[in-house]
């Protein structure tokens, strides 16, 4: 039977609401622990067993094989508070939105009621309400005490804080173990973090052999718990305890084991990684090092991670003898060099001239300007001793990623477009300004801007990181693509903060005088209120709802609604949020995050923001109209609620392009589903709804559970911390739903769905092609570090998958591919592709508002 099975499509499938946990968890140092008897602790533990939310706790206890609780289990049980309820008292009420607690009955009994009808009972030792620990959602039943009860209560904020602390502690321990391995020191911290995330635990019993002498091995081990003996011919050579490692050569080549390794403690847990997993993740160790070297080259800063991966494959090894001249000052060059071994001398002219520097650090690069143009070399480089280098030629670079100067210019133009003060520049003006930027390099600790100085320059950070400091206090760290100092283009600007380099950094700079020479005074440009903007990313300024003519309701979300509005003979989508509703559910930070991310993005595969405003009661986002309706509606109207694989490929490819754009800017979306994919007038897909999107640095994780349950990756539910890998899991679910009419882990019961997601076993109907099955399986891998899209090839691995054969992604980006469906629109305000709503309809979240008006504490000030 394999992975083939009949698929049941749920009848009357409705739109799915997104869910989220409270954005803020409790502070671990403020959690109070309540003493309990051993009997009570054992009763609570039995209530946790078999519950998927607590599966990792039970597994942890089983692995220990001891009569003690794990640290996390002890903390969770210890933090539970006592609650006493009289007979007839309601513990939770059906439909209540305030559910954020899990309960365990210690004494007494309770009735479970749905629509006032009793459907079950709960006795001592039973737990209930566990979904409220994951995310805020309406209670689906009433639980009422039938006699006096004693219960123990676990709060969502406490659960989240303890789970996060535990996950961060485990990751830190893994990182420390990986950092201790000398072989891994040649790769960056980011890649070591990926390795740490990929390590999987294996448990061995006393006297069990982990490796045998003479065998060919392909697995590397780090001892996490327990003790092992290294033996040869029955003679013990050494004992290894927690933190020790063995078998690292197996990651590089076939490793004939030189000794036996046997468990000598009661049990032993090792963190392991096999060679194939290592190669899938980073490629050979040398290739990972090459990637890291290229990422440090200032001129290559605009390239994406996937492009750097492609370039690393084109590096050519070259060797030079002692005293050999690599290139001379004044000669024409066409390649960059990276030093692998040896030492080089840099002279200002001939070898008899003044020595400028010595290059001896492995990974140092030189000659990079030759990648841009054929200008003469600025110095002479000679081998001080025999040296090995890697060479990247301009021909290889342009054949792989295109003309570097053009790529860099495009990257700078995109950054300029995101600067609100420069949003009124035309495309031609942005290009002219980008060409006028001057490149400057700074060393660790150097000031780019000093607090209190008169400023006259605007900066874009191209490479490295800088810290924003108020005096000596660090407020935040900026990454490549960030900009600062823009007010200096408008007026004499007294710098409000220090900008200090964290490591070496490169910036692109333009002064106010240079700006005026290129484009004229900025204030004049602002005053002119130009009419000509780009078709994507045009901005409008609205100050009041009365300036807009409300035409229709386009959609309803959990916490807002979208209107079709008119302004100056153009049409826009207006997303409206009631401030009190947002404050009531604690999503104010999410909403501000959504606004800031949309202001930062501009793509044909995203629904683009064109303006924001607010009044006393509501917040408004003005977006471009996308009138072809939701992909969800298109699927609903298709036979069996699915589309042919050819159409699914097109829609999936558009989604890949949207995620590639976001991930290149270090954003993860976290709420993909057909309801959030809109079909534009030409039939192309655009990704919408950035309410749960989040910016993450390389190697960083976030812990808030959010999204739509059908599309949630396992790591979102287990709260082990997640990255942009959750988007690639969701892509797999989307492809499955588009081709089958349902989701692979669908279940009427939420806990059952949770269990299915954790297992990750997908069954396919017989009509799904082999290539489609393979792609979905590789996207929906339980371990996020091994998921397609997260491996060394990045998004290119997805684009090159056989299922996408026939999709020209370059043509897709230029909108040259014919979509499988064209919306039957009669004009720009035709709403035929959307559900009908009354203009004054309330959205589902409207019930969250209480009678007491909540203070906003100025959180919406910058909206």
JSON list of C-alpha atoms in Angstrom, two decimals, residues 27-181:
[
{"chain": "A", "resi": 27, "resn": "UNK", "atom": "CA", "xyz": [9.33, 36.08, 33.01]},
{"chain": "A", "resi": 28, "resn": "UNK", "atom": "CA", "xyz": [10.88, 32.88, 34.34]},
{"chain": "A", "resi": 29, "resn": "UNK", "atom": "CA", "xyz": [12.31, 34.66, 37.37]},
{"chain": "A", "resi": 30, "resn": "UNK", "atom": "CA", "xyz": [8.78, 35.78, 38.37]},
{"chain": "A", "resi": 31, "resn": "UNK", "atom": "CA", "xyz": [7.18, 32.32, 38.18]},
{"chain": "A", "resi": 32, "resn": "UNK", "atom": "CA", "xyz": [6.09, 31.08, 41.58]},
{"chain": "A", "resi": 33, "resn": "UNK", "atom": "CA", "xyz": [6.45, 27.40, 42.48]},
{"chain": "A", "resi": 34, "resn": "UNK", "atom": "CA", "xyz": [3.87, 25.72, 44.70]},
{"chain": "A", "resi": 35, "resn": "UNK", "atom": "CA", "xyz": [4.95, 22.81, 46.92]},
{"chain": "A", "resi": 36, "resn": "UNK", "atom": "CA", "xyz": [3.03, 19.57, 46.26]},
{"chain": "A", "resi": 37, "resn": "UNK", "atom": "CA", "xyz": [3.02, 16.11, 47.78]},
{"chain": "A", "resi": 38, "resn": "UNK", "atom": "CA", "xyz": [4.67, 13.23, 45.90]},
{"chain": "A", "resi": 39, "resn": "UNK", "atom": "CA", "xyz": [1.18, 11.78, 45.38]},
{"chain": "A", "resi": 40, "resn": "UNK", "atom": "CA", "xyz": [-0.05, 15.00, 43.75]},
{"chain": "A", "resi": 41, "resn": "UNK", "atom": "CA", "xyz": [3.04, 15.23, 41.55]},
{"chain": "A", "resi": 42, "resn": "UNK", "atom": "CA", "xyz": [2.56, 11.63, 40.40]},
{"chain": "A", "resi": 43, "resn": "UNK", "atom": "CA", "xyz": [-1.14, 12.29, 39.66]},
{"chain": "A", "resi": 44, "resn": "UNK", "atom": "CA", "xyz": [-0.30, 15.36, 37.54]},
{"chain": "A", "resi": 45, "resn": "UNK", "atom": "CA", "xyz": [2.41, 13.43, 35.69]},
{"chain": "A", "resi": 46, "resn": "UNK", "atom": "CA", "xyz": [-0.07, 10.64, 34.82]},
{"chain": "A", "resi": 47, "resn": "UNK", "atom": "CA", "xyz": [-2.42, 13.31, 33.45]},
{"chain": "A", "resi": 48, "resn": "UNK", "atom": "CA", "xyz": [0.37, 14.57, 31.19]},
{"chain": "A", "resi": 49, "resn": "UNK", "atom": "CA", "xyz": [1.28, 11.13, 29.82]},
{"chain": "A", "resi": 50, "resn": "UNK", "atom": "CA", "xyz": [-0.19, 10.39, 26.40]},
{"chain": "A", "resi": 51, "resn": "UNK", "atom": "CA", "xyz": [-0.93, 14.07, 25.77]},
{"chain": "A", "resi": 52, "resn": "UNK", "atom": "CA", "xyz": [0.94, 15.23, 22.64]},
{"chain": "A", "resi": 53, "resn": "UNK", "atom": "CA", "xyz": [1.68, 18.64, 24.19]},
{"chain": "A", "resi": 54, "resn": "UNK", "atom": "CA", "xyz": [3.74, 16.95, 26.87]},
{"chain": "A", "resi": 55, "resn": "UNK", "atom": "CA", "xyz": [5.17, 14.09, 24.80]},
{"chain": "A", "resi": 56, "resn": "UNK", "atom": "CA", "xyz": [8.73, 15.42, 24.99]},
{"chain": "A", "resi": 57, "resn": "UNK", "atom": "CA", "xyz": [8.54, 15.41, 28.80]},
{"chain": "A", "resi": 58, "resn": "UNK", "atom": "CA", "xyz": [7.54, 11.76, 28.98]},
{"chain": "A", "resi": 59, "resn": "UNK", "atom": "CA", "xyz": [10.17, 10.81, 26.38]},
{"chain": "A", "resi": 60, "resn": "UNK", "atom": "CA", "xyz": [12.79, 12.65, 28.38]},
{"chain": "A", "resi": 61, "resn": "UNK", "atom": "CA", "xyz": [11.84, 10.80, 31.55]},
{"chain": "A", "resi": 62, "resn": "UNK", "atom": "CA", "xyz": [11.88, 7.47, 29.70]},
{"chain": "A", "resi": 63, "resn": "UNK", "atom": "CA", "xyz": [15.36, 8.11, 28.34]},
{"chain": "A", "resi": 64, "resn": "UNK", "atom": "CA", "xyz": [16.67, 8.93, 31.80]},
{"chain": "A", "resi": 65, "resn": "UNK", "atom": "CA", "xyz": [15.43, 5.64, 33.14]},
{"chain": "A", "resi": 66, "resn": "UNK", "atom": "CA", "xyz": [15.41, 7.22, 36.61]},
{"chain": "A", "resi": 67, "resn": "UNK", "atom": "CA", "xyz": [12.78, 7.86, 39.23]},
{"chain": "A", "resi": 68, "resn": "UNK", "atom": "CA", "xyz": [13.35, 11.61, 38.94]},
{"chain": "A", "resi": 69, "resn": "UNK", "atom": "CA", "xyz": [11.62, 14.29, 36.93]},
{"chain": "A", "resi": 70, "resn": "UNK", "atom": "CA", "xyz": [13.44, 16.25, 34.21]},
{"chain": "A", "resi": 71, "resn": "UNK", "atom": "CA", "xyz": [14.11, 19.92, 34.91]},
{"chain": "A", "resi": 72, "resn": "UNK", "atom": "CA", "xyz": [11.30, 21.01, 32.59]},
{"chain": "A", "resi": 73, "resn": "UNK", "atom": "CA", "xyz": [8.81, 18.52, 34.03]},
{"chain": "A", "resi": 74, "resn": "UNK", "atom": "CA", "xyz": [9.68, 19.60, 37.56]},
{"chain": "A", "resi": 75, "resn": "UNK", "atom": "CA", "xyz": [9.25, 23.27, 36.61]},
{"chain": "A", "resi": 76, "resn": "UNK", "atom": "CA", "xyz": [5.90, 22.76, 34.84]},
{"chain": "A", "resi": 77, "resn": "UNK", "atom": "CA", "xyz": [4.41, 20.66, 37.62]},
{"chain": "A", "resi": 78, "resn": "UNK", "atom": "CA", "xyz": [5.86, 22.95, 40.29]},
{"chain": "A", "resi": 79, "resn": "UNK", "atom": "CA", "xyz": [4.39, 26.06, 38.66]},
{"chain": "A", "resi": 80, "resn": "UNK", "atom": "CA", "xyz": [0.82, 24.74, 38.61]},
{"chain": "A", "resi": 81, "resn": "UNK", "atom": "CA", "xyz": [-1.46, 26.61, 41.00]},
{"chain": "A", "resi": 82, "resn": "UNK", "atom": "CA", "xyz": [-4.27, 25.21, 43.12]},
{"chain": "A", "resi": 83, "resn": "UNK", "atom": "CA", "xyz": [-7.90, 25.95, 42.31]},
{"chain": "A", "resi": 84, "resn": "UNK", "atom": "CA", "xyz": [-10.96, 24.93, 44.32]},
{"chain": "A", "resi": 85, "resn": "UNK", "atom": "CA", "xyz": [-14.41, 24.89, 42.73]},
{"chain": "A", "resi": 86, "resn": "UNK", "atom": "CA", "xyz": [-17.73, 24.27, 44.45]},
{"chain": "A", "resi": 87, "resn": "UNK", "atom": "CA", "xyz": [-20.31, 21.87, 43.01]},
{"chain": "A", "resi": 88, "resn": "UNK", "atom": "CA", "xyz": [-22.07, 23.52, 40.07]},
{"chain": "A", "resi": 89, "resn": "UNK", "atom": "CA", "xyz": [-19.24, 25.94, 39.40]},
{"chain": "A", "resi": 90, "resn": "UNK", "atom": "CA", "xyz": [-18.13, 26.42, 35.79]},
{"chain": "A", "resi": 91, "resn": "UNK", "atom": "CA", "xyz": [-14.42, 25.95, 35.19]},
{"chain": "A", "resi": 92, "resn": "UNK", "atom": "CA", "xyz": [-14.48, 26.81, 31.50]},
{"chain": "A", "resi": 93, "resn": "UNK", "atom": "CA", "xyz": [-17.39, 27.93, 29.37]},
{"chain": "A", "resi": 94, "resn": "UNK", "atom": "CA", "xyz": [-18.14, 26.98, 25.77]},
{"chain": "A", "resi": 95, "resn": "UNK", "atom": "CA", "xyz": [-17.32, 29.79, 23.33]},
{"chain": "A", "resi": 96, "resn": "UNK", "atom": "CA", "xyz": [-15.30, 31.81, 25.84]},
{"chain": "A", "resi": 97, "resn": "UNK", "atom": "CA", "xyz": [-12.39, 33.65, 24.18]},
{"chain": "A", "resi": 98, "resn": "UNK", "atom": "CA", "xyz": [-10.39, 34.02, 27.38]},
{"chain": "A", "resi": 99, "resn": "UNK", "atom": "CA", "xyz": [-9.14, 30.43, 27.59]},
{"chain": "A", "resi": 100, "resn": "UNK", "atom": "CA", "xyz": [-5.45, 30.33, 28.41]},
{"chain": "A", "resi": 101, "resn": "UNK", "atom": "CA", "xyz": [-5.18, 27.56, 31.03]},
{"chain": "A", "resi": 102, "resn": "UNK", "atom": "CA", "xyz": [-4.79, 23.78, 31.30]},
{"chain": "A", "resi": 103, "resn": "UNK", "atom": "CA", "xyz": [-6.37, 21.93, 34.23]},
{"chain": "A", "resi": 104, "resn": "UNK", "atom": "CA", "xyz": [-5.75, 18.64, 36.06]},
{"chain": "A", "resi": 105, "resn": "UNK", "atom": "CA", "xyz": [-8.44, 17.27, 38.37]},
{"chain": "A", "resi": 106, "resn": "UNK", "atom": "CA", "xyz": [-7.01, 16.07, 41.70]},
{"chain": "A", "resi": 107, "resn": "UNK", "atom": "CA", "xyz": [-10.25, 15.56, 43.58]},
{"chain": "A", "resi": 108, "resn": "UNK", "atom": "CA", "xyz": [-13.91, 15.47, 42.59]},
{"chain": "A", "resi": 109, "resn": "UNK", "atom": "CA", "xyz": [-15.56, 15.09, 39.18]},
{"chain": "A", "resi": 110, "resn": "UNK", "atom": "CA", "xyz": [-16.68, 17.35, 36.32]},
{"chain": "A", "resi": 111, "resn": "UNK", "atom": "CA", "xyz": [-19.20, 17.17, 33.49]},
{"chain": "A", "resi": 112, "resn": "UNK", "atom": "CA", "xyz": [-18.31, 18.09, 29.89]},
{"chain": "A", "resi": 113, "resn": "UNK", "atom": "CA", "xyz": [-21.18, 19.84, 28.15]},
{"chain": "A", "resi": 114, "resn": "UNK", "atom": "CA", "xyz": [-21.72, 20.97, 24.58]},
{"chain": "A", "resi": 115, "resn": "UNK", "atom": "CA", "xyz": [-24.72, 23.19, 23.90]},
{"chain": "A", "resi": 116, "resn": "UNK", "atom": "CA", "xyz": [-25.82, 22.41, 27.47]},
{"chain": "A", "resi": 117, "resn": "UNK", "atom": "CA", "xyz": [-25.92, 18.67, 26.74]},
{"chain": "A", "resi": 118, "resn": "UNK", "atom": "CA", "xyz": [-23.59, 16.44, 28.81]},
{"chain": "A", "resi": 119, "resn": "UNK", "atom": "CA", "xyz": [-21.18, 14.55, 26.53]},
{"chain": "A", "resi": 120, "resn": "UNK", "atom": "CA", "xyz": [-18.62, 13.21, 29.02]},
{"chain": "A", "resi": 121, "resn": "UNK", "atom": "CA", "xyz": [-17.16, 13.26, 32.52]},
{"chain": "A", "resi": 122, "resn": "UNK", "atom": "CA", "xyz": [-13.76, 13.99, 34.05]},
{"chain": "A", "resi": 123, "resn": "UNK", "atom": "CA", "xyz": [-12.48, 12.22, 37.16]},
{"chain": "A", "resi": 124, "resn": "UNK", "atom": "CA", "xyz": [-9.40, 12.67, 39.36]},
{"chain": "A", "resi": 125, "resn": "UNK", "atom": "CA", "xyz": [-6.23, 12.27, 37.30]},
{"chain": "A", "resi": 126, "resn": "UNK", "atom": "CA", "xyz": [-7.71, 13.69, 34.09]},
{"chain": "A", "resi": 127, "resn": "UNK", "atom": "CA", "xyz": [-6.44, 16.83, 32.34]},
{"chain": "A", "resi": 128, "resn": "UNK", "atom": "CA", "xyz": [-8.35, 19.17, 30.01]},
{"chain": "A", "resi": 129, "resn": "UNK", "atom": "CA", "xyz": [-8.05, 22.49, 28.17]},
{"chain": "A", "resi": 130, "resn": "UNK", "atom": "CA", "xyz": [-4.54, 21.81, 26.83]},
{"chain": "A", "resi": 131, "resn": "UNK", "atom": "CA", "xyz": [-5.04, 23.61, 23.50]},
{"chain": "A", "resi": 132, "resn": "UNK", "atom": "CA", "xyz": [-5.22, 26.88, 25.43]},
{"chain": "A", "resi": 133, "resn": "UNK", "atom": "CA", "xyz": [-1.52, 26.42, 26.25]},
{"chain": "A", "resi": 134, "resn": "UNK", "atom": "CA", "xyz": [-0.68, 26.62, 22.55]},
{"chain": "A", "resi": 135, "resn": "UNK", "atom": "CA", "xyz": [-2.82, 29.49, 21.35]},
{"chain": "A", "resi": 136, "resn": "UNK", "atom": "CA", "xyz": [-5.83, 31.62, 22.21]},
{"chain": "A", "resi": 137, "resn": "UNK", "atom": "CA", "xyz": [-8.98, 30.06, 20.79]},
{"chain": "A", "resi": 138, "resn": "UNK", "atom": "CA", "xyz": [-12.64, 29.81, 21.82]},
{"chain": "A", "resi": 139, "resn": "UNK", "atom": "CA", "xyz": [-13.40, 26.96, 24.24]},
{"chain": "A", "resi": 140, "resn": "UNK", "atom": "CA", "xyz": [-15.29, 24.18, 22.44]},
{"chain": "A", "resi": 141, "resn": "UNK", "atom": "CA", "xyz": [-17.11, 22.87, 25.54]},
{"chain": "A", "resi": 142, "resn": "UNK", "atom": "CA", "xyz": [-18.21, 23.79, 29.04]},
{"chain": "A", "resi": 143, "resn": "UNK", "atom": "CA", "xyz": [-16.64, 21.97, 32.00]},
{"chain": "A", "resi": 144, "resn": "UNK", "atom": "CA", "xyz": [-18.74, 22.15, 35.17]},
{"chain": "A", "resi": 145, "resn": "UNK", "atom": "CA", "xyz": [-17.97, 20.69, 38.61]},
{"chain": "A", "resi": 146, "resn": "UNK", "atom": "CA", "xyz": [-20.56, 18.04, 39.60]},
{"chain": "A", "resi": 147, "resn": "UNK", "atom": "CA", "xyz": [-19.13, 17.99, 43.12]},
{"chain": "A", "resi": 148, "resn": "UNK", "atom": "CA", "xyz": [-16.57, 20.03, 45.02]},
{"chain": "A", "resi": 149, "resn": "UNK", "atom": "CA", "xyz": [-13.29, 19.84, 43.08]},
{"chain": "A", "resi": 150, "resn": "UNK", "atom": "CA", "xyz": [-9.62, 20.52, 43.61]},
{"chain": "A", "resi": 151, "resn": "UNK", "atom": "CA", "xyz": [-7.73, 21.25, 40.40]},
{"chain": "A", "resi": 152, "resn": "UNK", "atom": "CA", "xyz": [-4.19, 22.21, 39.46]},
{"chain": "A", "resi": 153, "resn": "UNK", "atom": "CA", "xyz": [-3.85, 24.94, 36.82]},
{"chain": "A", "resi": 154, "resn": "UNK", "atom": "CA", "xyz": [-1.08, 25.61, 34.29]},
{"chain": "A", "resi": 155, "resn": "UNK", "atom": "CA", "xyz": [-1.12, 29.08, 32.71]},
{"chain": "A", "resi": 156, "resn": "UNK", "atom": "CA", "xyz": [-0.28, 29.63, 29.01]},
{"chain": "A", "resi": 157, "resn": "UNK", "atom": "CA", "xyz": [2.23, 32.42, 29.73]},
{"chain": "A", "resi": 158, "resn": "UNK", "atom": "CA", "xyz": [4.04, 30.22, 32.29]},
{"chain": "A", "resi": 159, "resn": "UNK", "atom": "CA", "xyz": [4.01, 27.20, 29.96]},
{"chain": "A", "resi": 160, "resn": "UNK", "atom": "CA", "xyz": [5.43, 29.30, 27.10]},
{"chain": "A", "resi": 161, "resn": "UNK", "atom": "CA", "xyz": [8.15, 30.80, 29.28]},
{"chain": "A", "resi": 162, "resn": "UNK", "atom": "CA", "xyz": [9.28, 27.44, 30.66]},
{"chain": "A", "resi": 163, "resn": "UNK", "atom": "CA", "xyz": [9.20, 25.71, 27.25]},
{"chain": "A", "resi": 164, "resn": "UNK", "atom": "CA", "xyz": [11.17, 28.55, 25.67]},
{"chain": "A", "resi": 165, "resn": "UNK", "atom": "CA", "xyz": [13.75, 28.60, 28.46]},
{"chain": "A", "resi": 166, "resn": "UNK", "atom": "CA", "xyz": [14.16, 24.84, 28.16]},
{"chain": "A", "resi": 167, "resn": "UNK", "atom": "CA", "xyz": [14.48, 24.95, 24.34]},
{"chain": "A", "resi": 168, "resn": "UNK", "atom": "CA", "xyz": [17.03, 27.78, 24.50]},
{"chain": "A", "resi": 169, "resn": "UNK", "atom": "CA", "xyz": [19.01, 25.90, 27.14]},
{"chain": "A", "resi": 170, "resn": "UNK", "atom": "CA", "xyz": [19.14, 22.75, 24.99]},
{"chain": "A", "resi": 171, "resn": "UNK", "atom": "CA", "xyz": [20.16, 24.73, 21.89]},
{"chain": "A", "resi": 172, "resn": "UNK", "atom": "CA", "xyz": [22.86, 26.53, 23.87]},
{"chain": "A", "resi": 173, "resn": "UNK", "atom": "CA", "xyz": [24.20, 23.20, 25.12]},
{"chain": "A", "resi": 174, "resn": "UNK", "atom": "CA", "xyz": [24.24, 21.86, 21.55]},
{"chain": "A", "resi": 175, "resn": "UNK", "atom": "CA", "xyz": [26.03, 25.00, 20.32]},
{"chain": "A", "resi": 176, "resn": "UNK", "atom": "CA", "xyz": [28.67, 24.69, 23.04]},
{"chain": "A", "resi": 177, "resn": "UNK", "atom": "CA", "xyz": [29.26, 21.06, 22.09]},
{"chain": "A", "resi": 178, "resn": "UNK", "atom": "CA", "xyz": [29.54, 21.90, 18.37]},
{"chain": "A", "resi": 179, "resn": "UNK", "atom": "CA", "xyz": [31.82, 24.86, 19.10]},
{"chain": "A", "resi": 180, "resn": "UNK", "atom": "CA", "xyz": [34.17, 22.55, 21.00]},
{"chain": "A", "resi": 181, "resn": "UNK", "atom": "CA", "xyz": [34.89, 20.42, 17.89]}
]
